[in-house]
mmCIF file of C-alpha atoms in Angstrom:
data_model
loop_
_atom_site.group_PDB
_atom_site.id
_atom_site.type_symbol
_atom_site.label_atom_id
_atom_site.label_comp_id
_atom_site.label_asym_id
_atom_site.label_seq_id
_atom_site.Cartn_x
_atom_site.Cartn_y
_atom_site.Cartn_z
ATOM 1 C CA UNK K 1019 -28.843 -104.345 56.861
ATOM 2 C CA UNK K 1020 -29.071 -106.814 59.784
ATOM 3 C CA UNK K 1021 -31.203 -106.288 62.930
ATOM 4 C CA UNK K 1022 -28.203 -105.993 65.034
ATOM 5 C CA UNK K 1023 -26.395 -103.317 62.796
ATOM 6 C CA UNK K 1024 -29.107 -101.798 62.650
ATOM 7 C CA UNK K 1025 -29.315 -101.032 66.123
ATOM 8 C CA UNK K 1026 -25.875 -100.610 66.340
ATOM 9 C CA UNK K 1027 -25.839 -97.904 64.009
ATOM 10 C CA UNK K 1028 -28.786 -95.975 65.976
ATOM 11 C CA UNK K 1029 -27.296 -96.453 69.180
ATOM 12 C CA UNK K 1030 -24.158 -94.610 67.828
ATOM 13 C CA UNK K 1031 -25.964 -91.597 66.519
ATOM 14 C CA UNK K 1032 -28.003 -91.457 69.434
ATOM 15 C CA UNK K 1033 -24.783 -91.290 71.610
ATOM 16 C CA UNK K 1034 -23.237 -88.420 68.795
ATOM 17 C CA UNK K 1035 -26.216 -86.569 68.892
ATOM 18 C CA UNK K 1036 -27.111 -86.537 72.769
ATOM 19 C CA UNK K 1037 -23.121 -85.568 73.592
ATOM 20 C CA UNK K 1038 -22.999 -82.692 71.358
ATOM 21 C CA UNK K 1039 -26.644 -81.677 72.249
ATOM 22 C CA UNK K 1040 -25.381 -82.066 75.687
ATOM 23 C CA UNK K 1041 -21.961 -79.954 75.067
ATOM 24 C CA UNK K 1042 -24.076 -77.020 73.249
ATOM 25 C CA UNK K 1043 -26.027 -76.579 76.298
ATOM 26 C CA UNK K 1044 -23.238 -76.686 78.979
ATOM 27 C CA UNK K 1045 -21.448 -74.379 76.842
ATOM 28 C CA UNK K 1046 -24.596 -72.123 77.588
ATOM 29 C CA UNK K 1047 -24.500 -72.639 81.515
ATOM 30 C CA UNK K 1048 -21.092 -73.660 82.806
ATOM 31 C CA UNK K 1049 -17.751 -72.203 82.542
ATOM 32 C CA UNK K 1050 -15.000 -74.010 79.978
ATOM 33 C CA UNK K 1051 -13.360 -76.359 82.775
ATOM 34 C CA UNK K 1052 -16.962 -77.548 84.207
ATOM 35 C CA UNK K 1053 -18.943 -77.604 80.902
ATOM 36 C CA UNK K 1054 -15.413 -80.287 79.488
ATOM 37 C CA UNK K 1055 -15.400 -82.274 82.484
ATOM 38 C CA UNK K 1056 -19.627 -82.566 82.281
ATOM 39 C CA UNK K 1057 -19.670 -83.114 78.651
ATOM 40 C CA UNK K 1058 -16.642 -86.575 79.608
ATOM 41 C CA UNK K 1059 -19.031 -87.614 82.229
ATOM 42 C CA UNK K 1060 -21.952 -87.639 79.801
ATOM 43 C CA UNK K 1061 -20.175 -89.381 77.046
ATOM 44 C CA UNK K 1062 -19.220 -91.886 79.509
ATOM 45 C CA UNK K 1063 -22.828 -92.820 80.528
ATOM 46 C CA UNK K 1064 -23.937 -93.087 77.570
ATOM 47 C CA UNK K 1065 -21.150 -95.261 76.135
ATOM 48 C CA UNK K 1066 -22.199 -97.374 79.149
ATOM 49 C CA UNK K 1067 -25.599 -97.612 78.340
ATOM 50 C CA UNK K 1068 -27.267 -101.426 77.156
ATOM 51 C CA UNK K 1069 -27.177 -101.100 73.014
ATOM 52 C CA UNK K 1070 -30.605 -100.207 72.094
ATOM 53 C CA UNK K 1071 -32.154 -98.729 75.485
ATOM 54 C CA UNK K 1072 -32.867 -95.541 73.590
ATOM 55 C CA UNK K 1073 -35.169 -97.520 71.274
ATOM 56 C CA UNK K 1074 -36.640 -99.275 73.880
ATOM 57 C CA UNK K 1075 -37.609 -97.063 76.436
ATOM 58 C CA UNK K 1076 -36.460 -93.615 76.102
ATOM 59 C CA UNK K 1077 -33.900 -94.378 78.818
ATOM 60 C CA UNK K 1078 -31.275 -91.707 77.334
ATOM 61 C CA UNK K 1079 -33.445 -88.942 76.589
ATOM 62 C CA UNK K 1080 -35.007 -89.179 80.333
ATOM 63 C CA UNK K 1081 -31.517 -89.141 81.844
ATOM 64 C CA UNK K 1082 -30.851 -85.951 80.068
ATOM 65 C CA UNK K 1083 -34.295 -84.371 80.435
ATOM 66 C CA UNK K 1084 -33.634 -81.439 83.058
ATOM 67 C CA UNK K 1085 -30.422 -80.670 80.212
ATOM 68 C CA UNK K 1086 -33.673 -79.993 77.602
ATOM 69 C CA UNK K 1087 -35.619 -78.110 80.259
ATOM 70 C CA UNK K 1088 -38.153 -81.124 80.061
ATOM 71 C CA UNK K 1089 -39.554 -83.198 82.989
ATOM 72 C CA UNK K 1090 -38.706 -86.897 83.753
ATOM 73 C CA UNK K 1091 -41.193 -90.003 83.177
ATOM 74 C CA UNK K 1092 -41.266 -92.767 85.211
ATOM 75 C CA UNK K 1093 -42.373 -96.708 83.940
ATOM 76 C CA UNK K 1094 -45.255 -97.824 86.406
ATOM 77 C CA UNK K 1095 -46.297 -101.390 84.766
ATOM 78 C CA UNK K 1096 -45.597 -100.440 81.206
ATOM 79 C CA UNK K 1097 -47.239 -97.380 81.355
ATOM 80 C CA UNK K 1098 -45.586 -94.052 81.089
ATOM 81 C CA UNK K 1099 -46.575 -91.770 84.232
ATOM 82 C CA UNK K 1100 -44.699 -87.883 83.649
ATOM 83 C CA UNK K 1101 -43.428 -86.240 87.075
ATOM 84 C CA UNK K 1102 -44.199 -82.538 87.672
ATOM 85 C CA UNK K 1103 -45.749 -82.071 83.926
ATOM 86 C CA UNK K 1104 -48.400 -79.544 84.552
ATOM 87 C CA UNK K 1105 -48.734 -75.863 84.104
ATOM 88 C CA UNK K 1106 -51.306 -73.325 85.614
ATOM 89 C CA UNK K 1107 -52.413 -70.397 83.678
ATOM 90 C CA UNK K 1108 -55.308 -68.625 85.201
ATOM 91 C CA UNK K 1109 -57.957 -70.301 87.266
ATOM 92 C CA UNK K 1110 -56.799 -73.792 85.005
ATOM 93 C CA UNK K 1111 -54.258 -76.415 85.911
ATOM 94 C CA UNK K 1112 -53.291 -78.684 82.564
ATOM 95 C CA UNK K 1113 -51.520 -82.510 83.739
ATOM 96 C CA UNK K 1114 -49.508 -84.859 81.861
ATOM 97 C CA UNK K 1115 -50.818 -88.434 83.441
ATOM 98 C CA UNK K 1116 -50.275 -90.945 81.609
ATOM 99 C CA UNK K 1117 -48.500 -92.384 78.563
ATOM 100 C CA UNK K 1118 -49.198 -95.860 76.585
ATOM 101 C CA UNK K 1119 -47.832 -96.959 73.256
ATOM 102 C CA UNK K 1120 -46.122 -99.432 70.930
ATOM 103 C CA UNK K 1121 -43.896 -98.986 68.477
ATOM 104 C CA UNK K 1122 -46.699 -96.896 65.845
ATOM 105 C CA UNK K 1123 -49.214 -96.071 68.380
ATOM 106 C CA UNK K 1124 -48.982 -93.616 71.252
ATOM 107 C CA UNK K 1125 -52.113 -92.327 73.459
ATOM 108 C CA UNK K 1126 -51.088 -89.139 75.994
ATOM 109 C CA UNK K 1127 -53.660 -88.930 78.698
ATOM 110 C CA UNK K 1128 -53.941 -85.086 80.069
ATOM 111 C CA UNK K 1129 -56.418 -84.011 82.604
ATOM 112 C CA UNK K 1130 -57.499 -80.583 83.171
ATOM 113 C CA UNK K 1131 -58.957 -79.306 86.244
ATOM 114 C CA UNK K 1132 -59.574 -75.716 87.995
ATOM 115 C CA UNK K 1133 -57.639 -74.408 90.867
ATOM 116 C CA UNK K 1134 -60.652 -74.458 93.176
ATOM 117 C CA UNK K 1135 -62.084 -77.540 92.069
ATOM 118 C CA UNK K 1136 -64.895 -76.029 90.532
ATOM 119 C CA UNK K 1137 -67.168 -77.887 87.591
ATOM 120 C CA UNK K 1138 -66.350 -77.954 84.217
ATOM 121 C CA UNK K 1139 -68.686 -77.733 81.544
ATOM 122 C CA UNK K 1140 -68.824 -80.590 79.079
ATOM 123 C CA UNK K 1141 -68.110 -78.853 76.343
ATOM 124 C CA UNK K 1142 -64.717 -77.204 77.966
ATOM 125 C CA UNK K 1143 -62.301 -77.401 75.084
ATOM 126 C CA UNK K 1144 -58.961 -75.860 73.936
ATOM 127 C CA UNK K 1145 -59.209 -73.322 71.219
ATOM 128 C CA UNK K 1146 -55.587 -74.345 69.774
ATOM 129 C CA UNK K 1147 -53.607 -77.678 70.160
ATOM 130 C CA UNK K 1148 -50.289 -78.931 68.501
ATOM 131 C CA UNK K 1149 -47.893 -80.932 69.488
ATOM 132 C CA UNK K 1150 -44.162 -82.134 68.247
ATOM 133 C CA UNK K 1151 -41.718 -84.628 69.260
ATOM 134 C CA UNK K 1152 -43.093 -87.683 67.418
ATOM 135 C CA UNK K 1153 -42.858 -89.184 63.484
ATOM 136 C CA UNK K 1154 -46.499 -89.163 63.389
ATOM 137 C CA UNK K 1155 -49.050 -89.415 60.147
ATOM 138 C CA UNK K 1156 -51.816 -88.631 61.762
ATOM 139 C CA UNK K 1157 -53.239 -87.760 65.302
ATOM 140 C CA UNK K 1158 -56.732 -86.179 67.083
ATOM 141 C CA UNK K 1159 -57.713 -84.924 70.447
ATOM 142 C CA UNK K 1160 -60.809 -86.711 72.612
ATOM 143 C CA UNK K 1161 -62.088 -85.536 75.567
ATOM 144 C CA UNK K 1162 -64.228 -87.087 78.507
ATOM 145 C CA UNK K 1163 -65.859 -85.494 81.557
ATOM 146 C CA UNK K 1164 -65.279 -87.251 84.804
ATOM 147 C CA UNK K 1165 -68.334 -88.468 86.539
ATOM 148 C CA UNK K 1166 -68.069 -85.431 89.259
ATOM 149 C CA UNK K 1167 -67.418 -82.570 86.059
ATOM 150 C CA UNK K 1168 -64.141 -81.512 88.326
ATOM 151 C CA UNK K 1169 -62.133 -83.143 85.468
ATOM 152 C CA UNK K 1170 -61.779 -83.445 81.928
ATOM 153 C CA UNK K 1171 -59.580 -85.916 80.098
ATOM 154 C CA UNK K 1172 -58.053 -85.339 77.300
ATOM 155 C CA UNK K 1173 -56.518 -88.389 74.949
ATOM 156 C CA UNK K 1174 -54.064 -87.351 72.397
ATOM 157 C CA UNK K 1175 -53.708 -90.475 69.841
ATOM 158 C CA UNK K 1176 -51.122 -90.502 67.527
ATOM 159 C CA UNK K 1177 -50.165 -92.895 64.596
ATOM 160 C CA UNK K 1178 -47.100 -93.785 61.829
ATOM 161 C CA UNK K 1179 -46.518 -95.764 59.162
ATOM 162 C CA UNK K 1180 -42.983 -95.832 61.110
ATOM 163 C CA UNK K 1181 -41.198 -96.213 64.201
ATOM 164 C CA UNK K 1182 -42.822 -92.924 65.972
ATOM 165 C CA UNK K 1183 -38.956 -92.622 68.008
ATOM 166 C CA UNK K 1184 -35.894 -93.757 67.137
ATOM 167 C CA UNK K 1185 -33.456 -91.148 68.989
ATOM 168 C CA UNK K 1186 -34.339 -88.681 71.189
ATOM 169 C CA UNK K 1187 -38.203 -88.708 72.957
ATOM 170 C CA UNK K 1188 -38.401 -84.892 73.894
ATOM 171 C CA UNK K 1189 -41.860 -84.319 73.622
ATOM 172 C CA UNK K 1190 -43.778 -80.878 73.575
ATOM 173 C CA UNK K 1191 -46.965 -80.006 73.491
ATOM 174 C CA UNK K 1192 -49.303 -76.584 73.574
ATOM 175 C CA UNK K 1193 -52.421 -75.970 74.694
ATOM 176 C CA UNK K 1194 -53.818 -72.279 73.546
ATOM 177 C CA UNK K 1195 -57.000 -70.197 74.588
ATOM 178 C CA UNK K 1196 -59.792 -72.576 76.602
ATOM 179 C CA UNK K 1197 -63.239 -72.161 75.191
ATOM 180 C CA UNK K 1198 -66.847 -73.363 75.921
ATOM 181 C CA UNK K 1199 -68.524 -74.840 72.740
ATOM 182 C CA UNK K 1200 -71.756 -74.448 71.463
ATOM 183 C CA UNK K 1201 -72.601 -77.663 69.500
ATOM 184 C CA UNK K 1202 -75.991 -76.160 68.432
ATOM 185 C CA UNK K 1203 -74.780 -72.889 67.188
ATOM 186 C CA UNK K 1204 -71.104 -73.501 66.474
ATOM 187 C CA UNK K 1205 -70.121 -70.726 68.442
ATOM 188 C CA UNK K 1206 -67.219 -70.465 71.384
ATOM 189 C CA UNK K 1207 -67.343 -68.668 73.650
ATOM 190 C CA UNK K 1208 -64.249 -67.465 75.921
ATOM 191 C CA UNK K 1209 -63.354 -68.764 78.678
ATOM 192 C CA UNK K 1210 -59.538 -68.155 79.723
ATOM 193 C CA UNK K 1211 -56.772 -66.881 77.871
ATOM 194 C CA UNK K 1212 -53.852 -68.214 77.831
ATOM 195 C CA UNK K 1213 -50.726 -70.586 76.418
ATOM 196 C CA UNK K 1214 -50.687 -73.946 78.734
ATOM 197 C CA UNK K 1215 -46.968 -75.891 77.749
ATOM 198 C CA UNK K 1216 -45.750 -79.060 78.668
ATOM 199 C CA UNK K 1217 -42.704 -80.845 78.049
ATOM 200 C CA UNK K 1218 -41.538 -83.924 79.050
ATOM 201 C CA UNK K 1219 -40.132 -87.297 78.229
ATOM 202 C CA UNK K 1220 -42.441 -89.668 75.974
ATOM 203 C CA UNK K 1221 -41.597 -93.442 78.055
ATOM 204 C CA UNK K 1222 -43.724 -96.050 77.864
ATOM 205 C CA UNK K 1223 -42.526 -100.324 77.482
ATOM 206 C CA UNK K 1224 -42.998 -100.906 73.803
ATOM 207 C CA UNK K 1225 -44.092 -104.557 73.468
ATOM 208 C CA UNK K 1226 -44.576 -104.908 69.611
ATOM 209 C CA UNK K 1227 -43.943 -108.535 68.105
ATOM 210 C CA UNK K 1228 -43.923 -109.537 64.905
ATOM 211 C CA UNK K 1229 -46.381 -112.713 65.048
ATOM 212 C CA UNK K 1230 -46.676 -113.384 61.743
ATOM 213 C CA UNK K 1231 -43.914 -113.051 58.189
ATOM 214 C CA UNK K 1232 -44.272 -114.679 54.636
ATOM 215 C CA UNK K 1233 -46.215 -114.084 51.642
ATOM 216 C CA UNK K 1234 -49.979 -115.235 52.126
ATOM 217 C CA UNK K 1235 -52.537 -113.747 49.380
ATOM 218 C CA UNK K 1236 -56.298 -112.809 51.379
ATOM 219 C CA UNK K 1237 -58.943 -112.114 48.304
ATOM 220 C CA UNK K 1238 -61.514 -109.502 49.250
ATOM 221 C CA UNK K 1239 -65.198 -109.464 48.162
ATOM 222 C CA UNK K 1240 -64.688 -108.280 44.828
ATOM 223 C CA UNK K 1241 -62.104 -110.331 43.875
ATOM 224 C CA UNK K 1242 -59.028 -108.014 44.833
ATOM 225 C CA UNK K 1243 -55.623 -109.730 45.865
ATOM 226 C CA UNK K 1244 -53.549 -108.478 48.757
ATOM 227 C CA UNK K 1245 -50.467 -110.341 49.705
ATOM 228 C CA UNK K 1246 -49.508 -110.161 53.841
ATOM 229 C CA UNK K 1247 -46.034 -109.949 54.031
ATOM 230 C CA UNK K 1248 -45.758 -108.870 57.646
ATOM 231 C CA UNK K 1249 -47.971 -108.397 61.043
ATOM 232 C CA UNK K 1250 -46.950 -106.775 64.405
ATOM 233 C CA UNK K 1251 -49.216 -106.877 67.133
ATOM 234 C CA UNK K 1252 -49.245 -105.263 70.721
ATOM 235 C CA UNK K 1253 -51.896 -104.981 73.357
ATOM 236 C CA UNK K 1254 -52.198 -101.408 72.025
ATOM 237 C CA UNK K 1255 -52.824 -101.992 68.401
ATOM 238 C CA UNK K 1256 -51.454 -103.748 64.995
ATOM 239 C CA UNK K 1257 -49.175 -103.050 62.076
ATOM 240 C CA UNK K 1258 -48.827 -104.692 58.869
ATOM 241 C CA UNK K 1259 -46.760 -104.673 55.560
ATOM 242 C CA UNK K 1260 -48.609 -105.931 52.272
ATOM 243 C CA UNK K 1261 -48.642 -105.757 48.528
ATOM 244 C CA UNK K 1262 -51.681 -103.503 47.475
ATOM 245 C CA UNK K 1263 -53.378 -104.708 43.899
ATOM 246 C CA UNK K 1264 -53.249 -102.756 40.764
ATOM 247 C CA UNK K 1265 -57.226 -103.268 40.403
ATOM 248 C CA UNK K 1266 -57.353 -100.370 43.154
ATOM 249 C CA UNK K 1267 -55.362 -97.838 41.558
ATOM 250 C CA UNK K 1268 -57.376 -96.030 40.228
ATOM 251 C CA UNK K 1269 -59.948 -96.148 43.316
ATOM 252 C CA UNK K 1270 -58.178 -96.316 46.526
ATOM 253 C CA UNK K 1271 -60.737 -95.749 48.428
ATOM 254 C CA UNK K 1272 -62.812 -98.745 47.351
ATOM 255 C CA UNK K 1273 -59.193 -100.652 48.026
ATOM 256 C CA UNK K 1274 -59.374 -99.234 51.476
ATOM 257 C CA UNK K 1275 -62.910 -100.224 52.206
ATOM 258 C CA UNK K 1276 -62.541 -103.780 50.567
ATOM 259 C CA UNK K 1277 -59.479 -104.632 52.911
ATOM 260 C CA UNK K 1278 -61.425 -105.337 56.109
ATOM 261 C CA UNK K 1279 -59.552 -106.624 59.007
ATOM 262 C CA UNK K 1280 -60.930 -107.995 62.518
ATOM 263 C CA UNK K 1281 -59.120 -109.456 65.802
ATOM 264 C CA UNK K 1282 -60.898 -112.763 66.797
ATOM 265 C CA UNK K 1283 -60.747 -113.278 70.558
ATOM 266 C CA UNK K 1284 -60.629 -116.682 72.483
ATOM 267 C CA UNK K 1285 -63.740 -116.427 74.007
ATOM 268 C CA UNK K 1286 -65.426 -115.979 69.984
ATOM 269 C CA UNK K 1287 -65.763 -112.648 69.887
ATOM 270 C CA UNK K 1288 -64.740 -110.277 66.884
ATOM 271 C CA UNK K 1289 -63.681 -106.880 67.222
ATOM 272 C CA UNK K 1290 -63.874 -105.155 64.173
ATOM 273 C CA UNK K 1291 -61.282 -102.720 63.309
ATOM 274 C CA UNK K 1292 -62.633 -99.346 62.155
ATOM 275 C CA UNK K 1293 -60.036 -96.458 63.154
ATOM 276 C CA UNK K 1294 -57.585 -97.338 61.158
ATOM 277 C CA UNK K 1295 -55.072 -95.862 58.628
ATOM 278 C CA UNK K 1296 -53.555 -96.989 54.982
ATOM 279 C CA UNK K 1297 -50.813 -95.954 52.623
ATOM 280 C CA UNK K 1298 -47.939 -96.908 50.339
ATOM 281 C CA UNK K 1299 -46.502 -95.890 47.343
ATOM 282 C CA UNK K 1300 -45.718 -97.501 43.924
ATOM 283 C CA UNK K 1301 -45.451 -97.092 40.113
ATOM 284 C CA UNK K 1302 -48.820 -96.846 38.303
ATOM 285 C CA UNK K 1303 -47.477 -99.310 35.763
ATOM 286 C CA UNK K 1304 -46.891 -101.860 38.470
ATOM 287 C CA UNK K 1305 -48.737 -104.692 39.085
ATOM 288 C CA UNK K 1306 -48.696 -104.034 43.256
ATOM 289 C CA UNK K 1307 -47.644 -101.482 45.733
ATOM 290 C CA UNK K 1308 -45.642 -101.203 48.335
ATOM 291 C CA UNK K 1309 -48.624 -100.824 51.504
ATOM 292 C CA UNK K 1310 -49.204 -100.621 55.059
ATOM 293 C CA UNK K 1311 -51.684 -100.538 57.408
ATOM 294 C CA UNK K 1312 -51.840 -99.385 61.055
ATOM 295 C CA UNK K 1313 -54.406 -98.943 63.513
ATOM 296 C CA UNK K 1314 -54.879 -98.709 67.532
ATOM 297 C CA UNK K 1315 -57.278 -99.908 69.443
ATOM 298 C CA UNK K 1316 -60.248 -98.562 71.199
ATOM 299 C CA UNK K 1317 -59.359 -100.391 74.067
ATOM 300 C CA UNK K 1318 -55.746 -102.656 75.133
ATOM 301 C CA UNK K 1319 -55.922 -106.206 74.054
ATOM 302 C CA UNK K 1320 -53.655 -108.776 75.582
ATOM 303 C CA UNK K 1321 -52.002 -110.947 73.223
ATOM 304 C CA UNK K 1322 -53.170 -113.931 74.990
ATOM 305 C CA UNK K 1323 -56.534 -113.221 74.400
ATOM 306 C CA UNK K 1324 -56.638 -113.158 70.202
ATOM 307 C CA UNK K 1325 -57.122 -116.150 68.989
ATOM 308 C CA UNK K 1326 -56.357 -114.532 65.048
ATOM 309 C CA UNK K 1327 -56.307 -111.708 62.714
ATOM 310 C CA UNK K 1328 -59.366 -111.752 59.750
ATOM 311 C CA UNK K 1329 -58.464 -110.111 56.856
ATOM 312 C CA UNK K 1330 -60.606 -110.867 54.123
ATOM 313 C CA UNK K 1331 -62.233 -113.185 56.123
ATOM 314 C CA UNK K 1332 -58.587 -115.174 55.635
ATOM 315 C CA UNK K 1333 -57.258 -115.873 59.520
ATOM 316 C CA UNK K 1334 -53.754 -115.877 60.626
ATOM 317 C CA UNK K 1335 -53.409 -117.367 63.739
ATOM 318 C CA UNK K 1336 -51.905 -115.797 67.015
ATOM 319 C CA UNK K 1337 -49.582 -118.509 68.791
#
């Protein structure tokens, strides 16, 4: 299927499944006449929507937000900034801030404070933590102390294999039971009760690009063959497509520590990438498999800035 029916396509399921989302809940809160004549002027805007603004930026599901009981998130130079996202349970106040992502990488910055603006401990941490709304493989919580202990940040990072959104970017996440943890006996110890929700729409400027597509074989140092079919690259991290050898099958992860990849900058330096994840799938009796590999990284990298991609010690240049 082409790129453009492609899109087509998702742009017309996202307008099905948004109007009879929307008509499900009016038929919840208005009367018959009102919840008709507000389910026409919904399928209206959306029909008049630019093809593909869904996939882009979430522009559909943060018009219909307040419909999903969610709150709105504004674009402030790419990055996604919630409005009104916070809940207080207790003496604690939980805030959406911030949201930054690509098209397989998303980062949610929260920051928890207390109501009087008292010190937190270092070791302040939710007891229970899950989240849904995103195609994810895999995701973990970090958390850092401001300089003054008033806040802590916490940095929800999650990765896919696949386009995290496609349709609709209704995004919830719970916080349970906040704890104090004792690294050096492993013990918590209580510190408020509680359920801390937020919901709101996931919006950030996605500004993957595919800067490199063919066939190019990199051979590692013990003489396995991978073949790069495709990289995508954004200031927030990479993605790429390749064929993974049949030397490996039987030990993936000696495949997985043999394909080393590193971003070479401008100015010389190399960043090595680390935090990364790998999978695929394939027929044992095959000579490759069908792999990809995805990572963010620690910190934003302009595109301007990489000079190439190592892998294998092969480069691809960045132009």
């Amino acid at each position: 299927m082409s790129d453009a029916a492609f899109i087509s396509d998702a742009v017309g399921e996202i307008r099905d499944s948004y109007i009879a989302e929307a008509e499900l809940l009016l038929h919840r809160r208005q009367r018959p006449f009102l919840r008709t004549l507000a389910a026409a002027c919904i399928a209206l805007v959306l029909l008049a929507l630019p093809v593909g603004a869904e996939m882009k930026n979430g522009y559909v599901s943060n018009l219909l937000a307040p419909l999903y009981g969610g709150s709105q998130t504004e674009i402030v130079d790419s990055i996604g900034v919630p409005l009104d996202a916070s809940v207080t349970v207790g003496d604690y106040t939980l805030k959406a801030d911030a949201v930054i992502g690509d098209r397989y990488n998303l980062t949610i910055v929260y920051s928890l404070t207390h109501v009087e603006g008292k010190t937190l401990s270092e070791w302040t941490r939710f007891d229970g933590w899950k989240s849904q709304g995103v195609r994810r493989n895999s995701g973990y919580l970090s958390h850092q102390l401001s300089e003054d202990g008033k806040t802590m940040h916490l940095m929800e990072r999650l990765t896919g294999n696949q386009r995290l959104f496609l349709f609709k970017r209704d995004f919830q996440v719970d916080f349970t039971d906040l704890i104090i943890w004792d690294p050096e006996t492993a013990v918590a110890h209580p510190l408020q009760e509680g359920h801390w929700q937020l919901r709101f729409t996931i919006r950030y400027e996605d500004t993957t690009e595919t800067v490199w597509r063919g066939r190019k074989a990199v051979t590692d140092q013990n003489g396995g063959v991978f073949t790069i079919r495709k990289i995508e690259l954004s200031p927030v991290g990479m993605h790429m497509d390749f064929d993974f050898p049949a030397c490996y099958f039987d030990d993936l992860d000696k495949g997985h520590e043999a394909f080393r990849v590193r971003v070479l900058l401008k100015d010389g330096t190399i960043v090595p990438i680390e935090d990364f994840g790998m999978g695929g799938h394939g027929k044992t009796n095959g000579e490759t498999w069908d792999y990809n590999f995805r990572a963010m990284f620690d910190l934003p990298i302009p595109q301007e800035n990489i000079r190439s991609i190592l892998i294998c010690d092969t480069q691809f240049p960045i132009t």
